[in-house]
PDB file of C-alpha atoms in Angstrom:
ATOM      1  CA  UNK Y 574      60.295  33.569 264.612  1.00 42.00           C
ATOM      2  CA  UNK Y 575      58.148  37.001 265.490  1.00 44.00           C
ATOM      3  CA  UNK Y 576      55.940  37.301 262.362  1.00 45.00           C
ATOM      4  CA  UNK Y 577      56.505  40.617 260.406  1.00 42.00           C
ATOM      5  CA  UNK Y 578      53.868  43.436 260.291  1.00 44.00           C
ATOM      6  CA  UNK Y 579      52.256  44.932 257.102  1.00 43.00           C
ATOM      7  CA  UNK Y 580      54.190  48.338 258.015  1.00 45.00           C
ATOM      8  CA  UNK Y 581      57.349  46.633 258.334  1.00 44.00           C
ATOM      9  CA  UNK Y 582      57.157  44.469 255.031  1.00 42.00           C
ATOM     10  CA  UNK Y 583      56.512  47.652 253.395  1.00 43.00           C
ATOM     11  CA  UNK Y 584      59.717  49.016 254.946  1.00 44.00           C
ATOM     12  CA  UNK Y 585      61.388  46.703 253.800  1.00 40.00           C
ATOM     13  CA  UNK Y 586      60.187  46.341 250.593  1.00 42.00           C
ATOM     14  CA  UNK Y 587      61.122  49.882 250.467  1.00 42.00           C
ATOM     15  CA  UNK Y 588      64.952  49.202 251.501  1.00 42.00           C
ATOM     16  CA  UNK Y 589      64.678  50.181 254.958  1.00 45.00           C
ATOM     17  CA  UNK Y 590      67.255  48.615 256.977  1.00 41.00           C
ATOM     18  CA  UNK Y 591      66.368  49.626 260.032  1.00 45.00           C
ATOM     19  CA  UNK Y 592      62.806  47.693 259.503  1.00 46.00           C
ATOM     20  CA  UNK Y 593      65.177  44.500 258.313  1.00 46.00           C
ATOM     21  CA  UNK Y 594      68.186  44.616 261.312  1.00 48.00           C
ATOM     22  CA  UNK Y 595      70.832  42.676 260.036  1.00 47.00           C
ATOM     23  CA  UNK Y 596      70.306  43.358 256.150  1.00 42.00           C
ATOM     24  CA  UNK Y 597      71.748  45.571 253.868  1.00 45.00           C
ATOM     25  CA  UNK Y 598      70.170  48.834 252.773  1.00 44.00           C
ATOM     26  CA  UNK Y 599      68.539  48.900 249.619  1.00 46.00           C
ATOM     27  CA  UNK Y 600      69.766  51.541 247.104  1.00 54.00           C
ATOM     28  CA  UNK Y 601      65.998  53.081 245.879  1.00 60.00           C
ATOM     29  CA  UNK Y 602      66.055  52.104 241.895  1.00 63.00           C
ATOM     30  CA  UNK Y 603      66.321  54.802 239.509  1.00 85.00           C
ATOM     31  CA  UNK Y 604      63.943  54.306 236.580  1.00 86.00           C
ATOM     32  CA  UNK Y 605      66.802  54.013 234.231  1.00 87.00           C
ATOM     33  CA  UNK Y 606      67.671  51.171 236.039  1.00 92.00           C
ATOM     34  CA  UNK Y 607      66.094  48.928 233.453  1.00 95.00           C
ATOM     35  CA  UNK Y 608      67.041  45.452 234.146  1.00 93.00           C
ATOM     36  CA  UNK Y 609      66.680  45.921 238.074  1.00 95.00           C
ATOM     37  CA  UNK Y 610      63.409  47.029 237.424  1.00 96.00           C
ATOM     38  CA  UNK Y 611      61.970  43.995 235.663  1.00 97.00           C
ATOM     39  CA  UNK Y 612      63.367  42.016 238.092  1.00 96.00           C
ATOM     40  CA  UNK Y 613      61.485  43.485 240.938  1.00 95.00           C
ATOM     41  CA  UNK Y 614      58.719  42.051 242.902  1.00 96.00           C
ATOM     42  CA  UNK Y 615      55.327  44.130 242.126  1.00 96.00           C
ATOM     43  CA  UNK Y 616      55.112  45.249 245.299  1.00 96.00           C
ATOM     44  CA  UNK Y 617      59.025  47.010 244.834  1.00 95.00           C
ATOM     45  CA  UNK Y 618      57.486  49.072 241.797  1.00 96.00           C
ATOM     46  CA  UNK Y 619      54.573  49.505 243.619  1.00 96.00           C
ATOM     47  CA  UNK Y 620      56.088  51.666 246.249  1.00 95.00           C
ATOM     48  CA  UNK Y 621      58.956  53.068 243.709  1.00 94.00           C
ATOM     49  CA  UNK Y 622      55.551  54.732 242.038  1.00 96.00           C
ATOM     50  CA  UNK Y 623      54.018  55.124 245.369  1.00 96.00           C
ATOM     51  CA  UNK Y 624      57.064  57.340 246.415  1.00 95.00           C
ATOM     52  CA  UNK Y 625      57.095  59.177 243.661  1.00 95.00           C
ATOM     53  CA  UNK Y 626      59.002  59.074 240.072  1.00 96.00           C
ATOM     54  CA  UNK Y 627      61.417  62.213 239.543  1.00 96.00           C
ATOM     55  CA  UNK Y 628      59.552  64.148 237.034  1.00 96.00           C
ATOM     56  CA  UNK Y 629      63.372  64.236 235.250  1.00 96.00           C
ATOM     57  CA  UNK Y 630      63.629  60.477 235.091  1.00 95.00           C
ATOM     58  CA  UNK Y 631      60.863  60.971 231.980  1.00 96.00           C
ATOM     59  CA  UNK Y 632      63.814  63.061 230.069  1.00 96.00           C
ATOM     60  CA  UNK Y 633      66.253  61.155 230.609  1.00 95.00           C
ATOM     61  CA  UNK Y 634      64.708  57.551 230.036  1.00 96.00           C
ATOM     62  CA  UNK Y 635      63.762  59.726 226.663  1.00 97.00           C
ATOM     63  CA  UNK Y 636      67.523  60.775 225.956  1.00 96.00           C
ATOM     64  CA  UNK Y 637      68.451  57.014 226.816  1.00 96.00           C
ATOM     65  CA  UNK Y 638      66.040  55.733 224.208  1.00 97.00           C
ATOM     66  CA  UNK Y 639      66.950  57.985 221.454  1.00 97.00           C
ATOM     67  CA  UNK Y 640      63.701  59.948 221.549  1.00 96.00           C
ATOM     68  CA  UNK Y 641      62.297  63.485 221.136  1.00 96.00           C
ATOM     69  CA  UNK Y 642      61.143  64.078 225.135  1.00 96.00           C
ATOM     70  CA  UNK Y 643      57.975  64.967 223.417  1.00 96.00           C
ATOM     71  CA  UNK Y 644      56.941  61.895 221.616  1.00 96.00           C
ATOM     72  CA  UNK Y 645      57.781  59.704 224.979  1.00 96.00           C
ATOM     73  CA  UNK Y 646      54.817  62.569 226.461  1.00 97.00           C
ATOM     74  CA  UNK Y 647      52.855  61.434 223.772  1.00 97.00           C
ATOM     75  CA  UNK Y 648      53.341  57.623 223.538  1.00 96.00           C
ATOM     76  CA  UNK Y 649      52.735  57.308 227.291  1.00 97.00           C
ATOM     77  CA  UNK Y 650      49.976  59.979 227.804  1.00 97.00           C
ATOM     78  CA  UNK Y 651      51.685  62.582 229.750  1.00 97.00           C
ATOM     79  CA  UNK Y 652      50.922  66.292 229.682  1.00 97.00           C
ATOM     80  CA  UNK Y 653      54.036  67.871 228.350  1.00 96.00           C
ATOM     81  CA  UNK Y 654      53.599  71.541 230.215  1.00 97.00           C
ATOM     82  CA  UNK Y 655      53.192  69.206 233.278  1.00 96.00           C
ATOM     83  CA  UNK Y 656      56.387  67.436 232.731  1.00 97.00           C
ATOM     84  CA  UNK Y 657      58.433  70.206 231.820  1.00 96.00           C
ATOM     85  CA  UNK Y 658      57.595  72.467 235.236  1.00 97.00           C
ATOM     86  CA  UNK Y 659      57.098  69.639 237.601  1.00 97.00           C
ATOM     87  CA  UNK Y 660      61.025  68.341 235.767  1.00 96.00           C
ATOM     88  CA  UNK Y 661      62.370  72.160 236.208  1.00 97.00           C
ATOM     89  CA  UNK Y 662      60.912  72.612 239.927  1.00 97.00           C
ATOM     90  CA  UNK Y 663      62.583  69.017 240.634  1.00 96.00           C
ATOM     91  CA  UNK Y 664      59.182  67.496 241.718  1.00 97.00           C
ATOM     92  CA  UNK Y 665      57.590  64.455 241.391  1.00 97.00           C
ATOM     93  CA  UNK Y 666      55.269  63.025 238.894  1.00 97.00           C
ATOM     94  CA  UNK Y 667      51.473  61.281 240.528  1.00 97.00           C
ATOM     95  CA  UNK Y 668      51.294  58.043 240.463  1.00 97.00           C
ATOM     96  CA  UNK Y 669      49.258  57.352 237.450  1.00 97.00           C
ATOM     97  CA  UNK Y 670      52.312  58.887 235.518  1.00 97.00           C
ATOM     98  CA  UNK Y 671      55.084  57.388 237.928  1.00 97.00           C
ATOM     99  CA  UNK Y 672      53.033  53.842 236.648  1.00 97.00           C
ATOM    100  CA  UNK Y 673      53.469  54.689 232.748  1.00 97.00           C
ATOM    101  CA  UNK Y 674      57.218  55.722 232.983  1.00 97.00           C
ATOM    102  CA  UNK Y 675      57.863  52.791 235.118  1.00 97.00           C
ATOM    103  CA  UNK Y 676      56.416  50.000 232.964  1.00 97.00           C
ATOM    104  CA  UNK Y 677      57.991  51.644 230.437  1.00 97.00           C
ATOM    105  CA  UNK Y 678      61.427  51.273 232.016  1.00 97.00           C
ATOM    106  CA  UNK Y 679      60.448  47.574 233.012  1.00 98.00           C
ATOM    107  CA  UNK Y 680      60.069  46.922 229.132  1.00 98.00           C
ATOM    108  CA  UNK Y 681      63.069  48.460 228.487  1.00 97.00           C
ATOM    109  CA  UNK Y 682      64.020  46.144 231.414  1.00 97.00           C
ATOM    110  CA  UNK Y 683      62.288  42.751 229.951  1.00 97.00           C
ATOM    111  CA  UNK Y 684      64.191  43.278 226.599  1.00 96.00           C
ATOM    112  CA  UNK Y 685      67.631  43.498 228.344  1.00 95.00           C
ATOM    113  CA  UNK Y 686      67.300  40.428 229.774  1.00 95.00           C
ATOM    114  CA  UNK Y 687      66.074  38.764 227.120  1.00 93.00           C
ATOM    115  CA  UNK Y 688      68.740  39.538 225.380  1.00 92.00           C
ATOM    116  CA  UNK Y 689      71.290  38.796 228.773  1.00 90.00           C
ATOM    117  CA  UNK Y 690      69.381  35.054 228.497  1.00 89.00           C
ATOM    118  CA  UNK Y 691      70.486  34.612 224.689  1.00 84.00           C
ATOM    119  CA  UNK Y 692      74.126  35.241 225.791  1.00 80.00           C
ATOM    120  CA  UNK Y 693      74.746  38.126 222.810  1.00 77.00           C
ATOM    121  CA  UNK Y 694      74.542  41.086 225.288  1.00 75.00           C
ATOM    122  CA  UNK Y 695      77.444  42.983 224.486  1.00 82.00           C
ATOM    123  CA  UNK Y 696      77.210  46.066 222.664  1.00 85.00           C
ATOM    124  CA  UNK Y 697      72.857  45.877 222.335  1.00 92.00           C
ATOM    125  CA  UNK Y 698      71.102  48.933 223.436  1.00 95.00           C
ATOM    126  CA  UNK Y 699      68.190  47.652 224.821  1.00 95.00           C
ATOM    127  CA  UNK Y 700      66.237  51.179 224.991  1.00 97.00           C
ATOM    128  CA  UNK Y 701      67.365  52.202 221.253  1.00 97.00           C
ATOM    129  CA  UNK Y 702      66.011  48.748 220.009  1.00 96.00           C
ATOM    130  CA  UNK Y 703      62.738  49.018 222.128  1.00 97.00           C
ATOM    131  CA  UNK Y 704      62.231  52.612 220.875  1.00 97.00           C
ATOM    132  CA  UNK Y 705      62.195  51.516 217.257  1.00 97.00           C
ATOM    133  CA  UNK Y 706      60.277  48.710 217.608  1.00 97.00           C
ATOM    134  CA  UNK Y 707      57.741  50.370 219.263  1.00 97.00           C
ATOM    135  CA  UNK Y 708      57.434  52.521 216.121  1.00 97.00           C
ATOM    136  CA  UNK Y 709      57.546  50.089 213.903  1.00 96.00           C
ATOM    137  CA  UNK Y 710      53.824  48.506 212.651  1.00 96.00           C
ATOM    138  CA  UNK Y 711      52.998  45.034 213.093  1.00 93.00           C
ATOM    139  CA  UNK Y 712      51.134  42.499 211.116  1.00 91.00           C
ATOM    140  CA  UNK Y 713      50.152  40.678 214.551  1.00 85.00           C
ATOM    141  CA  UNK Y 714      48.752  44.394 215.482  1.00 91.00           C
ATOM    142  CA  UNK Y 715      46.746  44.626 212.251  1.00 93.00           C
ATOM    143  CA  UNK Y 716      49.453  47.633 210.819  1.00 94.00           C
ATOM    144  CA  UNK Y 717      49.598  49.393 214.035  1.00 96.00           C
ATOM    145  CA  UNK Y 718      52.595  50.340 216.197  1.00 97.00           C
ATOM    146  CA  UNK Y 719      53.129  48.645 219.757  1.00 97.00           C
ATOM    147  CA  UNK Y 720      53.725  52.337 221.202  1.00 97.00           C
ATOM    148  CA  UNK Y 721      49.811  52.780 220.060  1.00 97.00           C
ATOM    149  CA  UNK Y 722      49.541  51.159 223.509  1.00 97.00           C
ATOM    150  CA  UNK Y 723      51.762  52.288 226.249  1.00 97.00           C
ATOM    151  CA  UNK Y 724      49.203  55.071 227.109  1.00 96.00           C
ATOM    152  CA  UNK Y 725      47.451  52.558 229.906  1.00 96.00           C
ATOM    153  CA  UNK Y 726      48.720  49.947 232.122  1.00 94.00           C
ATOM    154  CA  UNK Y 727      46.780  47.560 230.603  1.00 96.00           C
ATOM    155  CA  UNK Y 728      48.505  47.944 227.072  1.00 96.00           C
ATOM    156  CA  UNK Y 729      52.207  47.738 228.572  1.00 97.00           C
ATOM    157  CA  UNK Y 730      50.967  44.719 229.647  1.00 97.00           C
ATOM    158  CA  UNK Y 731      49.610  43.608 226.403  1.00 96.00           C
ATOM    159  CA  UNK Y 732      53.300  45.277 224.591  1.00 96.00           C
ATOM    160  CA  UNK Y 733      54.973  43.091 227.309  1.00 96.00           C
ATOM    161  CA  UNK Y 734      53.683  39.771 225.770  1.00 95.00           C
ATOM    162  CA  UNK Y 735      54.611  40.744 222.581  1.00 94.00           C
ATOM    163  CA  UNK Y 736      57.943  40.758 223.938  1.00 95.00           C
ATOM    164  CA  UNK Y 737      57.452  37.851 225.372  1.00 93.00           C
ATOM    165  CA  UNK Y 738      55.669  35.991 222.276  1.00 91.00           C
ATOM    166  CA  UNK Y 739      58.848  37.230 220.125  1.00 87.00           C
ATOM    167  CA  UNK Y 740      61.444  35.547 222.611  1.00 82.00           C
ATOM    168  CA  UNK Y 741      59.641  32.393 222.323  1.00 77.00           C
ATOM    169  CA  UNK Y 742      59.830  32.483 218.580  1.00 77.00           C
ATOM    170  CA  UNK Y 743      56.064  32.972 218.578  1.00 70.00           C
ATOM    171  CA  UNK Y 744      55.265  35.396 215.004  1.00 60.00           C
ATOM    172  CA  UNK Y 745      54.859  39.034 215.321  1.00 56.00           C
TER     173      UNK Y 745
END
């Protein structure tokens, strides 16, 4: 078997079929497509921020969640005026904002399918719940709020093993 180069892995990765002959094509994820989105390899996200988030997919993931637009700009660092033109001109957002909406999502994402894996899905909103837990302060955060830390990469990570830590029974 003829090994596959870097360019077409990242084709692939990127749902190219024509890089892939004989596979299906790969629907690009939406960022409101929570649980897919957890589920993906790194490298997926990767090049779904790469590529460029919608600049809308910020208002809708807030209408999905139950949130004023502006305090998803503000929990997740994003220059409203920014938002609001680059949403209205139909642009895309950089990648340092593509990365915050996304791991966003893919929390949004890990909470769905923690709930799928307890086998009491039906009727849970995954984003609502999220959205008031991350407003909600924690002893295990010393009184602060989870969304205190969805500003960086590094603190979705850290909100992520919360997650994880409450799943496991672990106390928050």
């Amino acid at each position: 078997m003829k090994a596959k180069t870097s360019s077409q892995a990242r084709s692939i990765a990127m749902g190219n079929p024509a890089a892939n002959p004989g596979a299906q094509a790969v629907a690009e994820p939406s960022a409101t497509d929570f649980a897919r989105i957890y589920r993906s390899a790194p490298i997926e996200r990767i090049m779904m921020i790469r590529q460029g988030v919608p600049a809308g997919a910020v208002l809708h993931l807030a209408k999905i969640m139950g949130r004023p637009k502006d305090r998803l700009f503000t929990v997740l660092g994003l220059p409203r005026a920014t938002i609001d033109r680059k949403a209205r001109a139909a642009q895309r957002l950089s990648v340092e904002q593509g990365e915050r909406v996304i791991g966003c999502s893919k929390l949004v994402g890990q909470v769905q399918v923690m709930v799928e894996q307890s086998g009491e899905p039906v009727g849970f909103d995954a984003a609502r719940w999220l959205a008031d837990w991350l407003d909600t302060p924690l002893p295990a955060l010393d009184g602060q709020c989870p969304a205190d830390y969805l500003d960086t990469v590094e603190g979705q990570e850290f909100v992520s093993s919360l997650l994880a830590k409450m799943q496991s029974g672990a106390y928050l």
